[in-house]
Amino acid sequence: MRIAEIRLTPVAIPDKPLLNCKGVHQPYALRTVIEVICADGTVGLGESYGSIKALEGLRRAAPALVGLDPFHLHALKSRVAAALPEGGGINAKSAVADHKLVDVVTSAFEVPCMDIQGKVLGRPVADLLGGAVRETVPFSAYLFFKFGAHIGQVEDEWGEVLTPDQMVGEARRMVAAHGFKSLKLKGGVLHPDLEIETMLKLREAFPHHPLRIDPNGGWTVETAIYIARKLEGVLEYLEDPVIGMDAMAEVAAATSIPLATNMVVLEFDQIAEAYRKRAVKIVLSDHHYWGGLRASTHLGKVCDVLDMGVSMHSNSHLGITLAAMVHVASATPNLSYDCDTHYPWTGTDVIDEPFAFRDGSLAVPGGPGLGVTLDRTKLGELAAVYEAASIRERDDTAYMKQFDPGYERRVPRW
């Protein structure tokens, strides 16, 4: 069995004007849908970023994979590395953290290869990762402050959410629709005292839901310590309150709240430093930049040895990515916390049967491989949106300037 063809389809998926410390989400999020086709007709599906550098890396590496046995994943990484000798990062200048191109591209092609493996063997991807230890995977409601509408559009179904009380309303709707058992707030947007008030009101409205807040490094060390002390006994964990390993260690030493990260521990060689400095207690994995599905389960093993918690980070994504996330999470014994997902904000998909949360969880997809099937009509529609849209790179700051011409990107902001 050999790879005969690879198809890469960039798509644009509708997004909401969700706020963060760098600005606001644009009308569309960019993704790339990947089809790896074997000579016998077996097709593996994958999904990755749609940014310029990521897409260019996928296109440059794809020809080198023709003729590869999809079971030979070490050779896959070697071929990707050889095709991208200069490596480098993929993220735009407006991003706070960066990811290695070789890791991103390797992961992007590993997923469809494992989808093929599962289809050939008649087994789900979770079995290829050691077997599922849970039949369902819990997720957290991902809450965002937001504008009521994009520039030039009518107000969306969620409306404006710019106050603590409005955020409680958003949380109630999200929980009612999907049954989530934990809540995560994207912070670093409002004044720290307002975000403290928001978390306290969420605690009052949801007394039994674990709570988290993630300002993406939007606070100074002093502000982070101030907020942590106000929220002692309220938060399940505090995610990336500050930027940098040493700054995280300083905050960690000042609070009993565990610190989580997907910004200062992005690669395996950063785990030891985080452990030595006691900067991080929870690592949020993401197969897109940790090097793939197998690397993500390996991360779980490393965290287990070091007595660190592990869960899963999310970016705006479609159902192919979500399927991969569920398989990895199901095969990670020490998954300590509910996973993140943007999926409820997406509103569209390229798979035949979009996912539906039950009590805040998703069942591991049945059937061989990833267990999802491509809807070619939807793929074509979202590809057409990509071609028509002017967006080719995520830039929350530039878009924010259309709402507020005087806006300046500052990280930390508070």
Coordinates of C-alpha atoms in Angstrom, one line a residue:
M1 CA 0.0 0.0 0.0
R2 CA 1.4 3.4 -1.1
I3 CA 0.3 7.0 -1.2
A4 CA -0.7 7.9 -4.7
E5 CA -2.1 11.4 -4.4
I6 CA -2.6 14.2 -1.8
R7 CA -5.4 16.8 -2.1
L8 CA -5.2 20.0 -0.1
T9 CA -8.3 22.2 0.1
P10 CA -8.2 25.5 1.9
V11 CA -11.5 26.5 3.4
A12 CA -12.9 29.5 5.3
I13 CA -15.4 28.8 8.1
P14 CA -17.7 31.5 9.5
D15 CA -16.5 32.8 12.9
K16 CA -18.0 35.2 15.5
P17 CA -16.5 38.5 16.6
L18 CA -14.9 36.9 19.7
L19 CA -12.6 39.1 21.8
N20 CA -9.2 38.3 23.2
C21 CA -6.1 40.2 24.4
K22 CA -4.9 40.7 20.8
G23 CA -8.2 42.0 19.3
V24 CA -11.2 40.2 17.8
H25 CA -11.8 37.2 15.5
Q26 CA -12.3 38.0 11.8
P27 CA -15.5 36.9 10.0
Y28 CA -13.7 33.7 8.8
A29 CA -11.3 31.2 10.3
L30 CA -9.0 29.5 7.9
R31 CA -8.4 25.7 7.7
T32 CA -7.0 23.2 5.3
V33 CA -8.8 19.9 4.6
I34 CA -6.4 17.1 3.6
E35 CA -7.1 14.0 1.6
V36 CA -4.4 11.3 1.4
I37 CA -5.3 8.8 -1.3
C38 CA -3.7 5.4 -1.6
A39 CA -3.2 3.5 -4.9
D40 CA -6.0 1.0 -3.9
G41 CA -8.4 3.9 -3.4
T42 CA -8.3 4.1 0.4
V43 CA -8.6 7.7 1.5
G44 CA -7.4 9.2 4.8
L45 CA -8.8 12.6 6.1
G46 CA -7.0 15.3 7.9
E47 CA -7.4 19.0 8.9
S48 CA -4.8 21.6 9.7
Y49 CA -4.3 25.4 9.8
G50 CA -5.1 27.5 6.7
S51 CA -2.6 30.3 7.3
I52 CA -0.1 31.2 4.6
K53 CA 3.0 29.6 6.1
A54 CA 1.2 26.4 7.1
L55 CA -0.5 26.0 3.7
E56 CA 2.7 26.7 1.9
G57 CA 4.4 24.0 4.0
L58 CA 1.7 21.5 3.3
R59 CA 1.9 22.1 -0.4
R60 CA 5.7 21.8 -0.5
A61 CA 5.8 18.6 1.6
A62 CA 2.9 16.8 -0.1
P63 CA 4.8 15.7 -3.3
A64 CA 7.5 14.1 -1.1
L65 CA 5.0 11.8 0.5
V66 CA 3.8 10.2 -2.8
G67 CA 4.9 6.6 -2.8
L68 CA 5.1 6.4 1.1
D69 CA 3.6 3.5 2.9
P70 CA 1.1 5.2 5.3
F71 CA 2.1 2.9 8.1
H72 CA 5.7 4.3 8.0
L73 CA 5.2 7.3 10.2
H74 CA 8.9 7.7 11.0
A75 CA 9.6 8.0 7.3
L76 CA 6.8 10.5 7.1
K77 CA 8.5 12.9 9.5
S78 CA 11.9 12.4 7.8
R79 CA 10.4 13.2 4.4
V80 CA 8.6 16.3 5.7
A81 CA 11.8 17.5 7.4
A82 CA 13.8 17.0 4.2
A83 CA 11.1 18.9 2.2
L84 CA 11.2 21.8 4.6
P85 CA 14.9 22.2 5.4
E86 CA 14.7 25.8 6.6
G87 CA 11.8 24.9 9.0
G88 CA 10.8 28.0 10.9
G89 CA 7.5 28.9 12.5
I90 CA 4.1 29.2 11.0
N91 CA 2.3 32.0 13.0
A92 CA 1.8 35.5 11.9
K93 CA 3.5 38.4 13.7
S94 CA 0.3 39.2 15.6
A95 CA 0.4 35.8 17.3
V96 CA 1.7 35.5 20.9
A97 CA 3.3 32.0 20.5
D98 CA 4.7 30.2 17.5
H99 CA 4.7 26.6 16.2
K100 CA 7.4 24.8 14.2
L101 CA 6.5 24.2 10.6
V102 CA 7.9 20.7 10.5
D103 CA 5.9 19.6 13.5
V104 CA 2.7 21.2 12.1
V105 CA 3.1 19.6 8.7
T106 CA 4.1 16.2 10.1
S107 CA 1.0 16.2 12.3
A108 CA -1.2 17.3 9.4
F109 CA -0.2 14.3 7.4
E110 CA 0.1 11.8 10.3
V111 CA -3.7 12.1 11.0
P112 CA -4.9 11.0 7.5
C113 CA -2.2 8.2 7.5
M114 CA -3.6 6.9 10.8
D115 CA -7.1 7.2 9.4
I116 CA -5.9 5.0 6.5
Q117 CA -4.3 2.5 8.9
G118 CA -7.5 2.2 10.8
K119 CA -9.6 1.7 7.7
V120 CA -7.2 -1.0 6.4
L121 CA -7.2 -2.8 9.8
G122 CA -10.9 -2.2 10.5
R123 CA -10.0 -0.5 13.9
P124 CA -10.6 3.0 15.3
V125 CA -7.6 5.3 15.6
A126 CA -7.9 5.1 19.3
D127 CA -6.9 1.4 19.1
L128 CA -3.8 2.4 17.2
L129 CA -2.9 4.7 20.1
G130 CA -3.1 2.0 22.7
G131 CA -6.9 1.6 23.0
A132 CA -9.6 3.8 24.4
V133 CA -9.7 4.0 28.2
R134 CA -13.0 6.0 28.2
E135 CA -16.0 5.8 25.9
T136 CA -16.8 9.4 26.0
V137 CA -14.6 12.5 26.3
P138 CA -15.7 15.6 28.4
F139 CA -15.3 19.1 27.0
S140 CA -15.6 22.5 28.6
A141 CA -17.8 25.4 27.5
Y142 CA -15.5 28.0 25.9
L143 CA -16.8 31.4 26.8
F144 CA -15.8 34.7 25.0
F145 CA -16.6 38.3 25.4
K146 CA -17.7 39.4 22.0
F147 CA -19.1 42.2 19.9
G148 CA -22.7 41.8 18.7
A149 CA -21.8 41.6 15.0
H150 CA -19.0 41.8 12.5
I151 CA -18.4 45.0 10.5
G152 CA -21.3 45.6 8.2
Q153 CA -23.4 42.6 9.4
V154 CA -26.5 42.4 11.5
E155 CA -26.3 41.2 15.1
D156 CA -25.6 37.4 15.4
E157 CA -27.6 35.0 17.4
W158 CA -25.4 35.4 20.5
G159 CA -25.5 39.2 20.6
E160 CA -23.1 41.5 22.4
V161 CA -21.4 40.1 25.5
L162 CA -19.3 42.8 27.2
T163 CA -20.3 42.7 30.9
P164 CA -20.2 40.1 33.6
D165 CA -24.0 39.7 33.6
Q166 CA -24.0 39.2 29.8
M167 CA -21.3 36.5 30.2
V168 CA -23.4 34.6 32.7
G169 CA -26.2 34.7 30.1
E170 CA -23.9 33.3 27.5
A171 CA -22.8 30.6 29.8
R172 CA -26.4 29.6 30.6
R173 CA -27.1 29.3 26.9
M174 CA -24.0 27.3 26.2
V175 CA -24.7 24.9 29.0
A176 CA -28.3 24.5 28.1
A177 CA -27.5 23.7 24.5
H178 CA -24.6 21.3 25.1
G179 CA -24.7 20.2 28.7
F180 CA -21.1 21.3 29.5
K181 CA -19.9 20.5 33.1
S182 CA -17.1 23.0 33.2
L183 CA -16.6 26.6 32.0
K184 CA -13.6 28.4 30.5
L185 CA -13.4 32.1 29.9
K186 CA -11.2 33.8 27.4
G187 CA -9.8 36.7 29.6
G188 CA -7.4 39.5 29.1
V189 CA -10.2 41.6 27.5
L190 CA -11.9 43.6 30.2
H191 CA -10.4 45.4 33.1
P192 CA -9.1 42.8 35.6
D193 CA -11.7 43.8 38.3
L194 CA -14.5 43.1 35.8
E195 CA -13.0 39.7 34.9
I196 CA -12.8 38.9 38.6
E197 CA -16.4 39.9 38.9
T198 CA -17.3 37.7 35.9
M199 CA -15.7 34.7 37.4
L200 CA -17.4 35.3 40.8
K201 CA -20.8 35.6 39.1
L202 CA -20.2 32.5 37.1
R203 CA -19.3 30.7 40.3
E204 CA -22.6 31.9 41.8
A205 CA -24.6 30.9 38.8
F206 CA -22.8 27.5 38.4
P207 CA -21.7 26.4 41.9
H208 CA -20.7 23.0 40.8
H209 CA -18.9 23.7 37.5
P210 CA -15.1 23.8 37.5
L211 CA -14.0 27.3 36.3
R212 CA -11.0 28.4 34.4
I213 CA -9.8 31.7 32.8
D214 CA -7.2 32.2 30.0
P215 CA -5.9 35.7 29.2
N216 CA -3.3 34.4 26.8
G217 CA -0.5 36.2 28.7
G218 CA -2.5 39.4 28.8
W219 CA -1.6 40.3 32.4
T220 CA 1.6 41.5 34.1
V221 CA 3.0 39.3 36.9
E222 CA 1.6 41.8 39.5
T223 CA -1.9 41.8 37.9
A224 CA -1.9 38.0 37.6
I225 CA -1.0 37.6 41.3
Y226 CA -3.7 40.1 42.3
I227 CA -6.3 38.2 40.3
A228 CA -5.2 34.8 41.5
R229 CA -5.5 35.9 45.1
K230 CA -9.0 37.2 44.5
L231 CA -10.0 33.9 42.9
E232 CA -8.4 31.4 45.3
G233 CA -10.9 28.6 45.8
V234 CA -12.8 29.7 42.7
L235 CA -10.7 28.5 39.8
E236 CA -9.9 25.0 38.8
Y237 CA -6.8 26.3 37.1
L238 CA -5.4 29.6 35.7
E239 CA -4.2 29.3 32.1
D240 CA -1.3 31.4 30.7
P241 CA -1.8 34.5 32.9
V242 CA 1.6 35.8 31.9
I243 CA 4.2 35.4 29.1
G244 CA 7.4 33.5 29.7
M245 CA 8.6 30.6 31.8
D246 CA 10.1 32.8 34.6
A247 CA 7.0 35.0 34.8
M248 CA 4.8 31.9 35.1
A249 CA 7.1 30.5 37.8
E250 CA 6.7 33.8 39.8
V251 CA 2.9 33.7 39.6
A252 CA 2.9 30.0 40.4
A253 CA 4.9 30.6 43.6
A254 CA 2.4 33.2 44.7
T255 CA -0.8 31.1 44.4
S256 CA -2.2 27.7 45.2
I257 CA -4.2 27.7 42.0
P258 CA -2.6 25.4 39.4
L259 CA -1.2 27.1 36.3
A260 CA -1.9 25.6 32.9
T261 CA -0.3 26.4 29.6
N262 CA -0.4 26.0 25.8
M263 CA 2.0 29.0 25.4
V264 CA 5.2 28.4 27.4
V265 CA 5.3 24.6 27.0
L266 CA 4.9 23.9 23.3
E267 CA 7.6 21.3 22.7
F268 CA 9.0 18.3 24.6
D269 CA 12.3 20.0 25.5
Q270 CA 10.4 22.8 27.3
I271 CA 8.8 20.4 29.8
A272 CA 11.9 19.9 31.9
E273 CA 12.4 23.6 32.4
A274 CA 8.8 24.1 33.4
Y275 CA 9.1 21.2 35.9
R276 CA 12.4 22.5 37.4
K277 CA 11.0 26.0 37.8
R278 CA 7.6 24.8 39.0
A279 CA 6.1 27.1 36.5
V280 CA 3.4 24.9 35.2
K281 CA 1.2 22.2 36.7
I282 CA -1.0 21.4 33.6
V283 CA 0.1 21.1 30.0
L284 CA -2.6 21.5 27.3
S285 CA -1.8 19.4 24.3
D286 CA -2.7 20.0 20.7
H287 CA -1.8 17.4 18.1
H288 CA -1.5 20.1 15.4
Y289 CA 1.8 21.5 16.8
W290 CA 3.0 18.8 19.3
G291 CA 3.9 16.6 16.3
G292 CA 0.7 14.4 15.9
L293 CA -1.6 12.0 17.6
R294 CA 1.1 9.6 18.8
A295 CA 3.2 12.5 20.2
S296 CA 0.2 13.8 22.1
T297 CA -0.4 10.5 23.9
H298 CA 3.4 10.4 24.6
L299 CA 3.0 13.9 26.2
G300 CA 0.4 12.4 28.5
K301 CA 2.9 9.7 29.6
V302 CA 5.6 12.3 30.3
C303 CA 3.1 14.5 32.3
D304 CA 2.1 11.4 34.3
V305 CA 5.7 10.7 35.3
L306 CA 6.2 14.3 36.4
D307 CA 2.9 14.5 38.2
M308 CA 1.6 17.1 35.9
G309 CA -1.9 17.3 34.6
V310 CA -2.8 17.1 31.0
S311 CA -5.7 18.3 28.9
M312 CA -6.3 19.6 25.4
H313 CA -6.1 23.1 23.7
S314 CA -8.3 24.2 20.9
N315 CA -8.4 26.6 18.0
S316 CA -11.2 27.3 15.6
H317 CA -11.7 23.9 13.9
L318 CA -14.0 21.5 12.0
G319 CA -15.1 18.0 12.7
I320 CA -12.1 16.2 11.3
T321 CA -9.9 17.9 13.9
L322 CA -12.5 17.2 16.6
A323 CA -12.6 13.5 15.7
A324 CA -8.8 13.3 16.0
M325 CA -9.0 15.1 19.4
V326 CA -11.6 12.7 20.7
H327 CA -9.5 9.7 19.7
V328 CA -6.4 11.1 21.3
A329 CA -8.2 12.1 24.5
S330 CA -9.9 8.7 24.7
A331 CA -6.5 7.0 24.6
T332 CA -4.8 9.2 27.1
P333 CA -5.3 7.5 30.5
N334 CA -4.3 10.5 32.6
L335 CA -6.4 13.1 30.9
S336 CA -7.0 15.2 34.0
Y337 CA -9.4 18.0 32.9
D338 CA -12.2 18.6 30.4
C339 CA -10.8 19.4 26.9
D340 CA -11.2 22.8 25.2
T341 CA -13.1 23.2 21.9
H342 CA -14.3 26.0 19.7
Y343 CA -16.7 23.7 17.9
P344 CA -20.0 25.2 19.3
W345 CA -19.0 28.6 17.8
T346 CA -18.3 27.1 14.3
G347 CA -21.9 26.5 13.0
T348 CA -20.8 24.5 10.0
D349 CA -18.7 21.5 9.1
V350 CA -17.3 19.4 6.2
I351 CA -18.3 16.0 7.6
D352 CA -21.5 14.1 6.8
E353 CA -22.6 13.9 10.4
P354 CA -21.5 16.9 12.5
F355 CA -20.8 16.2 16.2
A356 CA -23.4 16.8 18.9
F357 CA -22.4 17.1 22.6
R358 CA -24.3 15.0 25.1
D359 CA -23.9 16.2 28.7
G360 CA -20.9 18.1 27.6
S361 CA -19.2 15.0 26.2
L362 CA -18.6 13.3 22.8
A363 CA -18.6 9.6 22.2
V364 CA -15.5 8.2 20.5
P365 CA -16.5 7.9 16.8
G366 CA -17.4 4.4 15.8
G367 CA -16.2 2.6 12.7
P368 CA -12.6 2.3 11.4
G369 CA -10.1 5.1 11.3
L370 CA -11.3 8.5 12.5
G371 CA -14.9 7.4 12.0
V372 CA -15.9 10.5 10.0
T373 CA -16.8 10.9 6.3
L374 CA -16.3 14.0 4.1
D375 CA -19.3 15.9 2.8
R376 CA -18.1 17.0 -0.6
T377 CA -20.9 19.5 -1.1
K378 CA -20.0 21.3 2.1
L379 CA -16.3 21.1 1.3
G380 CA -16.9 22.8 -2.0
E381 CA -19.1 25.5 -0.4
L382 CA -16.4 26.4 2.2
A383 CA -13.7 26.3 -0.4
A384 CA -15.7 28.7 -2.5
V385 CA -15.9 31.0 0.5
Y386 CA -12.2 30.9 0.9
E387 CA -11.6 31.9 -2.7
A388 CA -14.1 34.7 -2.4
A389 CA -12.8 36.0 1.0
S390 CA -10.0 38.5 1.2
I391 CA -8.6 36.8 4.4
R392 CA -5.4 34.8 4.0
E393 CA -3.9 35.2 7.5
R394 CA -5.4 35.6 11.0
D395 CA -4.9 39.1 12.3
D396 CA -7.1 39.9 15.3
T397 CA -5.4 43.2 15.9
A398 CA -5.9 44.6 12.4
Y399 CA -9.5 43.6 12.4
M400 CA -10.0 45.2 15.9
K401 CA -8.8 48.5 14.4
Q402 CA -11.9 48.5 12.2
F403 CA -14.0 48.7 15.3
D404 CA -11.6 51.0 17.2
P405 CA -9.1 52.9 15.0
G406 CA -7.1 53.9 18.1
Y407 CA -6.7 50.3 19.3
E408 CA -3.1 49.2 20.0
R409 CA -1.9 45.6 20.5
R410 CA -0.2 45.3 23.9
V411 CA 0.7 42.0 25.5
P412 CA 0.5 42.2 28.4
R413 CA -2.4 44.7 28.3
W414 CA -3.3 44.8 32.0

